PDB file of C-alpha atoms in Angstrom:
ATOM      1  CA  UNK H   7      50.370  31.606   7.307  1.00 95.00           C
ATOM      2  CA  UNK H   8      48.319  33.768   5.029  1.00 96.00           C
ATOM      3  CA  UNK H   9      49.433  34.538   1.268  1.00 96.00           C
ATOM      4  CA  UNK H  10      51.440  38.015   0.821  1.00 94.00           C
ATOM      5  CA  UNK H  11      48.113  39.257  -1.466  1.00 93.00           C
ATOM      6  CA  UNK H  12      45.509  38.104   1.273  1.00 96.00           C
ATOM      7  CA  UNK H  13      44.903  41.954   2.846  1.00 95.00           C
ATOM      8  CA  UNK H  14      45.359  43.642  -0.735  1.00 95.00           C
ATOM      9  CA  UNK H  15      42.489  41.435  -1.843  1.00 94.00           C
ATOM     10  CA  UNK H  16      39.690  41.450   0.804  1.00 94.00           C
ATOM     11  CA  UNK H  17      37.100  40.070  -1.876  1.00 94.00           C
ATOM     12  CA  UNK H  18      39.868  37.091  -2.886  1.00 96.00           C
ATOM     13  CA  UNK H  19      39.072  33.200  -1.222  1.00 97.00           C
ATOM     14  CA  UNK H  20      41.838  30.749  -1.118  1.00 98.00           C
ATOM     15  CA  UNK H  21      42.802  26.923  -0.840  1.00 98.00           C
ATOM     16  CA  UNK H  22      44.109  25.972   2.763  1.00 98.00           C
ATOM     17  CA  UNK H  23      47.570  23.528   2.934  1.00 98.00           C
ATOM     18  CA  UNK H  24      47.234  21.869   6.398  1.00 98.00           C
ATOM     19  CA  UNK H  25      50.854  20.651   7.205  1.00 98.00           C
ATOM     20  CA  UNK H  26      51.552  18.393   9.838  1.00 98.00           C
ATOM     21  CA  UNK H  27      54.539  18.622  11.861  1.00 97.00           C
ATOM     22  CA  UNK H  28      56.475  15.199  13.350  1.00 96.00           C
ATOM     23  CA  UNK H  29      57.098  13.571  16.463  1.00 96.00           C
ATOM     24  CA  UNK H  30      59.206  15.472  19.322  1.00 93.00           C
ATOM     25  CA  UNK H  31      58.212  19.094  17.895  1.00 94.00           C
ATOM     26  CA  UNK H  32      55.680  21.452  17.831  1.00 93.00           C
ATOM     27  CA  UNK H  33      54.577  23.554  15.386  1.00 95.00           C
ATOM     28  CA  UNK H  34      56.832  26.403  16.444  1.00 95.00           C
ATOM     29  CA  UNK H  35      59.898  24.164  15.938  1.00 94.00           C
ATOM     30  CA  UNK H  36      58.065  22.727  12.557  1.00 96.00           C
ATOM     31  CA  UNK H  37      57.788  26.447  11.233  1.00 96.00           C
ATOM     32  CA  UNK H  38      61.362  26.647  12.200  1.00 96.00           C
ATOM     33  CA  UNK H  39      62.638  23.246  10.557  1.00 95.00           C
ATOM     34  CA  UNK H  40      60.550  23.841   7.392  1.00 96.00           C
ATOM     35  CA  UNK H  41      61.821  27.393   7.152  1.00 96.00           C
ATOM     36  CA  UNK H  42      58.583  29.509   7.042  1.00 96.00           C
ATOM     37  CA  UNK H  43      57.597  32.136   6.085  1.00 97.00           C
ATOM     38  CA  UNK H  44      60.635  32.284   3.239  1.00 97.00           C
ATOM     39  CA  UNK H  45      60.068  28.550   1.845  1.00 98.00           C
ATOM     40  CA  UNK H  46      56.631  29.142   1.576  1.00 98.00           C
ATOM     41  CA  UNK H  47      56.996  32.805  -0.104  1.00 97.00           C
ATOM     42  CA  UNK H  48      59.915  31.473  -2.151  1.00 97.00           C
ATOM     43  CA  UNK H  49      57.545  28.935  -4.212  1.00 98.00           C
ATOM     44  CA  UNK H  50      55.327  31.586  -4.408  1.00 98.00           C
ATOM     45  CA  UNK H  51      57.661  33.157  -6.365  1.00 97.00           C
ATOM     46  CA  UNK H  52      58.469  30.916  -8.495  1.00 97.00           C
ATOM     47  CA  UNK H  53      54.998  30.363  -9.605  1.00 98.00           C
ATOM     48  CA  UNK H  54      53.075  28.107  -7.291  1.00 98.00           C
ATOM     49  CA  UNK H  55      49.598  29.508  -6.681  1.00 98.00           C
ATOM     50  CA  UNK H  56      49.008  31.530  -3.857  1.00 98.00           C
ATOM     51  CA  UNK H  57      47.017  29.477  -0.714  1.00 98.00           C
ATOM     52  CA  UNK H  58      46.646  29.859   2.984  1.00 98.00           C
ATOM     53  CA  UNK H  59      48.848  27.256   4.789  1.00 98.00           C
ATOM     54  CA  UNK H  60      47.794  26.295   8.731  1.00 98.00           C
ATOM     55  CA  UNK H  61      51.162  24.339  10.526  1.00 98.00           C
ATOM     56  CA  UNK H  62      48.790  22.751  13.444  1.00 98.00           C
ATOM     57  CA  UNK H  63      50.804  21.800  17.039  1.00 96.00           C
ATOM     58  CA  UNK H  64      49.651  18.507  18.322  1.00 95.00           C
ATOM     59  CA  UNK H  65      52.399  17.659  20.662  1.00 93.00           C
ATOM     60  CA  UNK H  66      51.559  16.274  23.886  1.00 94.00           C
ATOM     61  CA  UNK H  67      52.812  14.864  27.060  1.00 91.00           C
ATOM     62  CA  UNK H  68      54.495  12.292  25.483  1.00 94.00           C
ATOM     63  CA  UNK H  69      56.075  14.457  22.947  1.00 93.00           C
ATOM     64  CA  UNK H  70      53.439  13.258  20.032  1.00 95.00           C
ATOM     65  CA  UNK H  71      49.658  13.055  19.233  1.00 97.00           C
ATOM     66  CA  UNK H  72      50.136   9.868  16.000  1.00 98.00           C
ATOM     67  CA  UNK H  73      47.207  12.285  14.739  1.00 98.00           C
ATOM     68  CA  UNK H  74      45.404   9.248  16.343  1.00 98.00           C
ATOM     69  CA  UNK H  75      41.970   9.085  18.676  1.00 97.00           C
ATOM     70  CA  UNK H  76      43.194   8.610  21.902  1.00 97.00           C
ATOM     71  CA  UNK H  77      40.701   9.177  25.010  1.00 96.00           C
ATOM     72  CA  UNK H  78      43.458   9.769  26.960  1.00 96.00           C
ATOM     73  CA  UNK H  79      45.785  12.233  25.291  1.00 95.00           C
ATOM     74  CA  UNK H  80      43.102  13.458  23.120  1.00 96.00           C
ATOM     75  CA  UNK H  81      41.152  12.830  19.337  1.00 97.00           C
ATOM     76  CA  UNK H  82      44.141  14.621  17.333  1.00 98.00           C
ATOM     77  CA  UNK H  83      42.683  13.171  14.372  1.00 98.00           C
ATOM     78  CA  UNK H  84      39.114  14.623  14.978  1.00 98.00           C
ATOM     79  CA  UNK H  85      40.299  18.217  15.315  1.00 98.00           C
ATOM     80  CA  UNK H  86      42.721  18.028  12.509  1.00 98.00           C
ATOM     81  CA  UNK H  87      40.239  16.365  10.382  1.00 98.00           C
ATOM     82  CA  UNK H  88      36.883  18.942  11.556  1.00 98.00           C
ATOM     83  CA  UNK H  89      37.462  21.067  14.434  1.00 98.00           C
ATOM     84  CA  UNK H  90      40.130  23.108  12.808  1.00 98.00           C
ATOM     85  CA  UNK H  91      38.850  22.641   9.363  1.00 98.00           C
ATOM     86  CA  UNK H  92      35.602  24.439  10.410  1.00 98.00           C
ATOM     87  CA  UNK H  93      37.578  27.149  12.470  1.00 98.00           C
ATOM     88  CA  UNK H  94      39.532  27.572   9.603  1.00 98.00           C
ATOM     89  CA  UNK H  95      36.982  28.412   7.084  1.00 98.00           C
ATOM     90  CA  UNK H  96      34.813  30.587   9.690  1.00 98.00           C
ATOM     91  CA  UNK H  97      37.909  32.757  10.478  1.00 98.00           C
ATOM     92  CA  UNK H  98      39.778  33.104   7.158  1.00 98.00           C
ATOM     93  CA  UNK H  99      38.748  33.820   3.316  1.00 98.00           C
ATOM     94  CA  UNK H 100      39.271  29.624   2.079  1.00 98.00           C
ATOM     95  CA  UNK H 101      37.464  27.989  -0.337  1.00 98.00           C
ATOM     96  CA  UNK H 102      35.727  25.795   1.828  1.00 97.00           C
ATOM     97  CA  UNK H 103      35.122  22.891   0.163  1.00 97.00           C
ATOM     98  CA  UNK H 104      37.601  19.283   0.094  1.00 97.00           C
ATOM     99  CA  UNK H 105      38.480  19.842  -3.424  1.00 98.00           C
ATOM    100  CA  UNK H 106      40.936  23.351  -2.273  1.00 98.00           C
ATOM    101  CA  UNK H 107      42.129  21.653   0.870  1.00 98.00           C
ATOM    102  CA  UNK H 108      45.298  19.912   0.995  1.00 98.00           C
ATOM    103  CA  UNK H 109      46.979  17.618   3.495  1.00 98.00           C
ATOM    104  CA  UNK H 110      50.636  17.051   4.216  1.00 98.00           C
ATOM    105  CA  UNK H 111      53.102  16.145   6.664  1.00 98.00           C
ATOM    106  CA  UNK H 112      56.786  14.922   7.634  1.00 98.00           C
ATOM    107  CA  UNK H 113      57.683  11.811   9.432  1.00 97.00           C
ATOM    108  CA  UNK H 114      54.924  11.689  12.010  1.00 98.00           C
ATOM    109  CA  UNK H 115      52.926  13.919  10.029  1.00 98.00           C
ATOM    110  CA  UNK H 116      53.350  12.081   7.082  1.00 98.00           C
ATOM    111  CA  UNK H 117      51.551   9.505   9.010  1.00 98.00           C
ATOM    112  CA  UNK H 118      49.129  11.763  10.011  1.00 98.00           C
ATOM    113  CA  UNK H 119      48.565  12.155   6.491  1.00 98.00           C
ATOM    114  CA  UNK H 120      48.220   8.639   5.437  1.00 98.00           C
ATOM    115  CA  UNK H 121      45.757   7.982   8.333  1.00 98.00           C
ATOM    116  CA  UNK H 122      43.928  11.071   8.223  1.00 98.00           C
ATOM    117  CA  UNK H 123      43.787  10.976   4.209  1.00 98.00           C
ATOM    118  CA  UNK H 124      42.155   7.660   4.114  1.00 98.00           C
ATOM    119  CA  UNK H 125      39.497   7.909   6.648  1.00 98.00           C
ATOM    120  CA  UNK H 126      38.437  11.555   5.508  1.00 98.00           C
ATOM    121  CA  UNK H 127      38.329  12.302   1.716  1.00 98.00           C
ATOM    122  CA  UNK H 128      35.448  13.950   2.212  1.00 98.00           C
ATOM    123  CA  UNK H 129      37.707  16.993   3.994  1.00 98.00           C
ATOM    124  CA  UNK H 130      40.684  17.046   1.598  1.00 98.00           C
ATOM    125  CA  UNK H 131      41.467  16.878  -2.304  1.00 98.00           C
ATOM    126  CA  UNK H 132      44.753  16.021  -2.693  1.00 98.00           C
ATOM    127  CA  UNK H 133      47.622  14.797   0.280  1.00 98.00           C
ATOM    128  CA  UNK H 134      51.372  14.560   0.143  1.00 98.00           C
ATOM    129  CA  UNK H 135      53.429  11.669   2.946  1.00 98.00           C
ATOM    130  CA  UNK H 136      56.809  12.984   3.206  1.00 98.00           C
ATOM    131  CA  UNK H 137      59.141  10.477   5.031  1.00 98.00           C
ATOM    132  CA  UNK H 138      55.816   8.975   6.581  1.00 98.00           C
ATOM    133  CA  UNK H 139      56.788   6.360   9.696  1.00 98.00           C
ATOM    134  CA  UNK H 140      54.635   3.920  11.185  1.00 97.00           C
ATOM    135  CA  UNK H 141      53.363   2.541   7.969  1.00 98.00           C
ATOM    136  CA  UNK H 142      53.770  -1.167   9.117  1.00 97.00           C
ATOM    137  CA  UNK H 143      52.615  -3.287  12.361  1.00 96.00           C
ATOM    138  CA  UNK H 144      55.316  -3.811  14.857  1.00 91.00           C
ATOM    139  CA  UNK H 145      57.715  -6.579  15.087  1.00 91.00           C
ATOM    140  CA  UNK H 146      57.358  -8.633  18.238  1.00 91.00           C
ATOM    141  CA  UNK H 147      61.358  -8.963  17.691  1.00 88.00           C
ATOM    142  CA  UNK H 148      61.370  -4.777  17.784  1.00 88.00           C
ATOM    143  CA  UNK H 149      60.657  -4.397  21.544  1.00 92.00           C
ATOM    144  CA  UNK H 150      63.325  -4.800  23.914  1.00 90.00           C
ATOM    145  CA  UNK H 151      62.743  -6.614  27.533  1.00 91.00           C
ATOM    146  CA  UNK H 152      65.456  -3.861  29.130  1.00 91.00           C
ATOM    147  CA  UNK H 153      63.097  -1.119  27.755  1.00 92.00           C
ATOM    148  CA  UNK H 154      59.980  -2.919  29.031  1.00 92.00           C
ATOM    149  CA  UNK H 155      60.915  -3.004  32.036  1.00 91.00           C
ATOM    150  CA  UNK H 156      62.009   0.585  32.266  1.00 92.00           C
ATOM    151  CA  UNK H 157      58.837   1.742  31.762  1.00 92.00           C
ATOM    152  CA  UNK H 158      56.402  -0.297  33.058  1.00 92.00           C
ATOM    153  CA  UNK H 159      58.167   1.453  36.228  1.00 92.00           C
ATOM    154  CA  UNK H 160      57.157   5.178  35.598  1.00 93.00           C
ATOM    155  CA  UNK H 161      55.523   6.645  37.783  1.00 92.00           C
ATOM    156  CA  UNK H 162      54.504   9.775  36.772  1.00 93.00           C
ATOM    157  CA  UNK H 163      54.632  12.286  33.843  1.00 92.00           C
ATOM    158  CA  UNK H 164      57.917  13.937  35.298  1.00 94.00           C
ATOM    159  CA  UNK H 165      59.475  10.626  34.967  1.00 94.00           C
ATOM    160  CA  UNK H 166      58.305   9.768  31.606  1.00 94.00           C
ATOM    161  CA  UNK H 167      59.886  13.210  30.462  1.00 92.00           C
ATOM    162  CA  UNK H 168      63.478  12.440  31.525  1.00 94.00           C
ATOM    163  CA  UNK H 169      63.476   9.083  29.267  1.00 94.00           C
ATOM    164  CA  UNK H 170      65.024   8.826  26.321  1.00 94.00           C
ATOM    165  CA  UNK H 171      63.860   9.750  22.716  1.00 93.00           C
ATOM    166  CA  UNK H 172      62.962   6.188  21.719  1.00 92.00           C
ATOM    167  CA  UNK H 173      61.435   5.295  25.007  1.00 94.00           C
ATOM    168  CA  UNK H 174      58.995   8.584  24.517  1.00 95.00           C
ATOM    169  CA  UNK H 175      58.039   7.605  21.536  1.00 95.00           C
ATOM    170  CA  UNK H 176      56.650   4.002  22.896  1.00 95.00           C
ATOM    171  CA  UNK H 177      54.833   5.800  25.613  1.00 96.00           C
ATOM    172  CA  UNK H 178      53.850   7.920  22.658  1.00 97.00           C
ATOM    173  CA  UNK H 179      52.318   5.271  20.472  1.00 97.00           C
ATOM    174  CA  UNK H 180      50.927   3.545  23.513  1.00 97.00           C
ATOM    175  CA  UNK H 181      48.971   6.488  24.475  1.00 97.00           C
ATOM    176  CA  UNK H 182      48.009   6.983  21.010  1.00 98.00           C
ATOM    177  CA  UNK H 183      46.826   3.350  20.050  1.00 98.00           C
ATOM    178  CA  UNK H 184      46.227   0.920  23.345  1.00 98.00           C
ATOM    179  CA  UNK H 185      45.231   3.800  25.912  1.00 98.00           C
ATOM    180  CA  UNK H 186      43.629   2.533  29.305  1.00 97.00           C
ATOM    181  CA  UNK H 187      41.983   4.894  30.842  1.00 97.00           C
ATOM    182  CA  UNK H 188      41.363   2.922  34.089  1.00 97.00           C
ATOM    183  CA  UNK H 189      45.634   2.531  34.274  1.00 95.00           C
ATOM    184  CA  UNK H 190      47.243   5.538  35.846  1.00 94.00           C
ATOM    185  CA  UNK H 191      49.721   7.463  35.995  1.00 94.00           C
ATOM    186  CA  UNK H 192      50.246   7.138  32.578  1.00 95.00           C
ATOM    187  CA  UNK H 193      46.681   5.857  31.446  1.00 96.00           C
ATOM    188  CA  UNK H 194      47.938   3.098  28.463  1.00 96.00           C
ATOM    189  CA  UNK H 195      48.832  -0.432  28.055  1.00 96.00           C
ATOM    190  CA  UNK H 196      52.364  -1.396  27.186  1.00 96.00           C
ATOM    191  CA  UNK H 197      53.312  -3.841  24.450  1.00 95.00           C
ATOM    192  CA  UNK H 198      55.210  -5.506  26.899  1.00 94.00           C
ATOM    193  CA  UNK H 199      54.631  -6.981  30.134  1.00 92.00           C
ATOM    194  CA  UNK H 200      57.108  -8.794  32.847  1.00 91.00           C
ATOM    195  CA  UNK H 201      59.641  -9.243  29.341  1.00 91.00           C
ATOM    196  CA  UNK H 202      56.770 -10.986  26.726  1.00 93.00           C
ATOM    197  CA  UNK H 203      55.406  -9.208  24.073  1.00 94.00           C
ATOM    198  CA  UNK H 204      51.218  -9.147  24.941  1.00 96.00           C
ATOM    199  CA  UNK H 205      49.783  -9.694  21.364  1.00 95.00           C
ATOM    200  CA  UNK H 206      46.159  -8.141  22.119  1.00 97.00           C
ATOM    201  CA  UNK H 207      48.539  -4.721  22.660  1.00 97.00           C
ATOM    202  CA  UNK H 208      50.306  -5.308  19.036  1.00 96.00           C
ATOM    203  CA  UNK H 209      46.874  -6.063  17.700  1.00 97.00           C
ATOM    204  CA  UNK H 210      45.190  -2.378  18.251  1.00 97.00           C
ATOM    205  CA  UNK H 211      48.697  -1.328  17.648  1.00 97.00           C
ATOM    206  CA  UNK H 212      48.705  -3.411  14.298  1.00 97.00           C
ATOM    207  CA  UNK H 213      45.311  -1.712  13.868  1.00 97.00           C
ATOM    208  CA  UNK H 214      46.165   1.586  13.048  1.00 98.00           C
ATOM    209  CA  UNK H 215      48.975   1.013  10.793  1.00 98.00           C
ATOM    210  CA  UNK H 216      48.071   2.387   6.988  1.00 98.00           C
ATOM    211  CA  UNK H 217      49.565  -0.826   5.093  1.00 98.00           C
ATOM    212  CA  UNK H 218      47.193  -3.557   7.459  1.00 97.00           C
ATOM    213  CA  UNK H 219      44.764  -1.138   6.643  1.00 97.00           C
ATOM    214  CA  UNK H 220      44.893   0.105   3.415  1.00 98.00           C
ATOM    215  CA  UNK H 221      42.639  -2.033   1.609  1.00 98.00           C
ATOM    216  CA  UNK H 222      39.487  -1.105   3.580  1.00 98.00           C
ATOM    217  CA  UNK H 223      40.000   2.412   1.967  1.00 98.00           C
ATOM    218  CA  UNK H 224      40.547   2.154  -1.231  1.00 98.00           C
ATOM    219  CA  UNK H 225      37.106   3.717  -2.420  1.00 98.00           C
ATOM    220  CA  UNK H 226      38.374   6.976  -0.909  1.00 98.00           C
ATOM    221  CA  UNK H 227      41.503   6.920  -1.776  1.00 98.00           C
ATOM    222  CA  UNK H 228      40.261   7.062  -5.340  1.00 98.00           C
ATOM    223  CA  UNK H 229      38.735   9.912  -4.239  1.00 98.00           C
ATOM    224  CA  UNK H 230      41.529  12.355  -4.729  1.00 98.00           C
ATOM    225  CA  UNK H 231      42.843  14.302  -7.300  1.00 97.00           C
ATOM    226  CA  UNK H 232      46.185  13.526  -6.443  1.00 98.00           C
ATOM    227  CA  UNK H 233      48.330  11.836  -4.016  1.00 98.00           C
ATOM    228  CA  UNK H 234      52.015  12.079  -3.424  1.00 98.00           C
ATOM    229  CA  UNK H 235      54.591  10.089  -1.283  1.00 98.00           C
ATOM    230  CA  UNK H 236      58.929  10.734  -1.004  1.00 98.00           C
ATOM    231  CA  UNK H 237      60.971   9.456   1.211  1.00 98.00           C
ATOM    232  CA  UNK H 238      65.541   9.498   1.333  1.00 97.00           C
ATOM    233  CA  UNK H 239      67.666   6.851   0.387  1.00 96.00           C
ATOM    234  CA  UNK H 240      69.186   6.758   3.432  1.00 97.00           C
ATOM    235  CA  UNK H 241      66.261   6.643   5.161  1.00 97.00           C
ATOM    236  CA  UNK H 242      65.116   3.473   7.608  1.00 96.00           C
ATOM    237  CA  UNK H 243      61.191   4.555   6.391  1.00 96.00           C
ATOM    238  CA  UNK H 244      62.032   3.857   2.604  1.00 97.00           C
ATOM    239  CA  UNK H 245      60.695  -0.122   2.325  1.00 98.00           C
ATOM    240  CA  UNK H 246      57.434   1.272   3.945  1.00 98.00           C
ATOM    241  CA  UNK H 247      57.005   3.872   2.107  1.00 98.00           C
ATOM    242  CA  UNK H 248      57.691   1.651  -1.361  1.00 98.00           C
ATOM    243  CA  UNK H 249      55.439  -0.676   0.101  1.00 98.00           C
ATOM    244  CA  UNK H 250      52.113   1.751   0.166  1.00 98.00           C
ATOM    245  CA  UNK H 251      53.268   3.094  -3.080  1.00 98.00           C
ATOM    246  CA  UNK H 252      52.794  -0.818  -4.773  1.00 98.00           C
ATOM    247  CA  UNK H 253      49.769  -0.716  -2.637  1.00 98.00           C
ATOM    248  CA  UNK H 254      48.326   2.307  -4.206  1.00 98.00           C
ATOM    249  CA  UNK H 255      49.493   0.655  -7.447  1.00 98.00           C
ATOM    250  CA  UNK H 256      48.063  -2.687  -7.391  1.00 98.00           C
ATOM    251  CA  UNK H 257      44.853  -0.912  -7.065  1.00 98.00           C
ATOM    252  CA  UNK H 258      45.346   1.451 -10.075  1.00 98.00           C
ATOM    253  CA  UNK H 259      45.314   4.404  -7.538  1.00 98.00           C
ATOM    254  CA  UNK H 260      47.323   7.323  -9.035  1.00 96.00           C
ATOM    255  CA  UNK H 261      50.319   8.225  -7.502  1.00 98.00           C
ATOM    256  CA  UNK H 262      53.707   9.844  -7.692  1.00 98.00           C
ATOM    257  CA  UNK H 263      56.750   8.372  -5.680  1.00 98.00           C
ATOM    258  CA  UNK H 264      60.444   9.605  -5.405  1.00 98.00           C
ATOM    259  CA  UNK H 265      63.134   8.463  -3.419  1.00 97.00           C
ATOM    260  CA  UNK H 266      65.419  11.296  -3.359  1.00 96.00           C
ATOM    261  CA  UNK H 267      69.073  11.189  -2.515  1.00 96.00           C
ATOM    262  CA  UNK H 268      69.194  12.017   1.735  1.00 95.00           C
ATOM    263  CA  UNK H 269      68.226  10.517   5.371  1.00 95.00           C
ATOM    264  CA  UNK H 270      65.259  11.112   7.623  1.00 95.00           C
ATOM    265  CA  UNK H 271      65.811  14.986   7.867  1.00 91.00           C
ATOM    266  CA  UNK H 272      67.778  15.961   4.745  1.00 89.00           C
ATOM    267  CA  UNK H 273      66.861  19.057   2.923  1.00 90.00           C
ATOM    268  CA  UNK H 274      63.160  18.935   4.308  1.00 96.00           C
ATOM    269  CA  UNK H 275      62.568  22.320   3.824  1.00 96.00           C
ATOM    270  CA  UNK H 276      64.015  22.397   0.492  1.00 96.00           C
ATOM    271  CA  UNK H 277      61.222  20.140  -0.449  1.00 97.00           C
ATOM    272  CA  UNK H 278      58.757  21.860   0.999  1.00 98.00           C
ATOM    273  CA  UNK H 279      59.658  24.723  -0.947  1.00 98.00           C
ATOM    274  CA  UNK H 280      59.877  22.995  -4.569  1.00 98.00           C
ATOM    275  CA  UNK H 281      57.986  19.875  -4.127  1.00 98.00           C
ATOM    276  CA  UNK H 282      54.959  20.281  -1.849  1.00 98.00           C
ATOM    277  CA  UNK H 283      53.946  23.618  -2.365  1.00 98.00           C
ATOM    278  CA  UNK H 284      54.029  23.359  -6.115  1.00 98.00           C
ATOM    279  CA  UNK H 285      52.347  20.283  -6.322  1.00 98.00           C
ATOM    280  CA  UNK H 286      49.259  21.386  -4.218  1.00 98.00           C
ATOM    281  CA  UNK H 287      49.439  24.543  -6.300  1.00 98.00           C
ATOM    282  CA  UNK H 288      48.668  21.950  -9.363  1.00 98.00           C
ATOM    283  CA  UNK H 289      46.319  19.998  -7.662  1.00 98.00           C
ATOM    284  CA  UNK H 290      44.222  22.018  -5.215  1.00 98.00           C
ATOM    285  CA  UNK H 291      40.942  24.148  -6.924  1.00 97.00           C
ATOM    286  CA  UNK H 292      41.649  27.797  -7.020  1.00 96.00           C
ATOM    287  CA  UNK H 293      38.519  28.702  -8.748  1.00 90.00           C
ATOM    288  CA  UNK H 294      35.543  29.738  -6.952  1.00 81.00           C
ATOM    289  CA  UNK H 295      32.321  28.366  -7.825  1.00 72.00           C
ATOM    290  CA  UNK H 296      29.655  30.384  -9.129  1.00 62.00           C
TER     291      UNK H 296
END
């Protein structure tokens, strides 16, 4: 979405918000959920500093990308990180630099942030998790033997489509973090197999989660000007996200954290409107250099 003064000042370069949508939508349900264009031109309005603000789709067969490098479903974090970064700034008036670039998301997207944020300061200046999942490896205890078994017998994509929610989003995270690209139809291992949990599959799974890998990033984490995590007090993501707060903490890494009163989904775009918005309109540059 472009800022209301974009085409009345053609001479005018602004910061870019890149905000990343969560698992089982798209962007056009995201821009939906999150209310745009009005939450975004209501904080306007109340002050917040005008900036361009890209809402990215990367849903995909299964339903979710984990803004992960998959060689199966695709390098979601590569072309959220570069690829549309560089389109970005050769198509639109930005201030192309990481210091006016901000990265956020919800739920999935949060994660996307937290992954994303630590492996590329050198793209963005600031980041905000909202609700982030999928902070923490898995349980072994988490996986169900009735579920394994399910779908270990897909067959195909039309199949996988008719499961449930929950069973998606395994396929989803197995795509995302143990693909196989010599194991069709579905081209990934499971974290289950004939009802035991396989550990080498909860390894690369354990791999990508932020708080097992945290401390390897802490150098560019430092790197930003600000960082911001919230997360409902009804929400089942609320331990996690305390947990990479204290991490960010017992490194001396700034950071603000709010549990606010709500579940998973409550008031979402509310926040968006008077909580991320302003706070990359604090944080982000707005002056160009000279």
């Amino acid at each position: 979405m472009l800022p209301p003064g974009y085409a009345s000042n053609p001479k005018k370069r602004y910061p870019v918000l890149y905000a990343l949508h969560g698992y089982s939508i798209g962007a056009e349900q995201w821009v939906k959920e999150i209310h745009v264009p009005q939450t975004i031109e209501g904080a306007f309005a109340k002050g917040a500093k005008e900036m361009i603000v890209v809402l990215p789709d990367s849903k995909t067969a299964h339903n979710g990308s984990m803004y992960s490098s998959s060689a199966t479903t695709g390098d979601f974090e590569t072309f959220i990180s570069h690829d549309l970064v560089q389109y970005i700034d050769r198509h639109y008036r930005t201030l192309a630099r990481r210091e006016s670039r901000g990265l956020a998301g919800h739920s999935m997207g949060g994660y996307g942030t937290a992954r994303i944020g630590m492996k590329h300061p050198d793209m963005f200046g600031a980041i905000y998790m909202m609700s982030p999942c999928c902070l923490s490896p898995r349980d072994p205890a988490q996986f169900d033997a009735a579920t394994g078994a399910k779908l270990a017998k897909v067959q195909s994509l039309e199949e996988a489509s008719k499961l449930g929610w929950g069973e998606r989003a395994q396929l989803a995270t197995a795509a995302a973090w143990s693909p196989n690209p010599q194991k069709p139809p579905l081209y990934l291992d499971l974290p289950m197999k004939d009802g035991v949990v396989r550990p080498e599959i909860l390894a690369k799974w354990a791999a990508n989660a932020p708080l097992a890998f945290v401390d390897q990033y802490v150098g560019n984490l430092r790197r930003y000007r600000a960082i911001a995590i919230d997360v409902g007090d009804r929400d089942g993501l609320k331990d996690d996200s305390r947990k990479l707060h204290e991490a960010l903490d017992r490194y001396g890494i700034a950071n603000s954290f709010e549990i606010y009163p709500g579940d998973h989904t409550s008031d979402v775009a509310a926040r968006f409107q008077e909580q991320v918005i302003p706070f990359f309109s604090k944080h982000l540059a707005f002056a160009q250099k000279r």
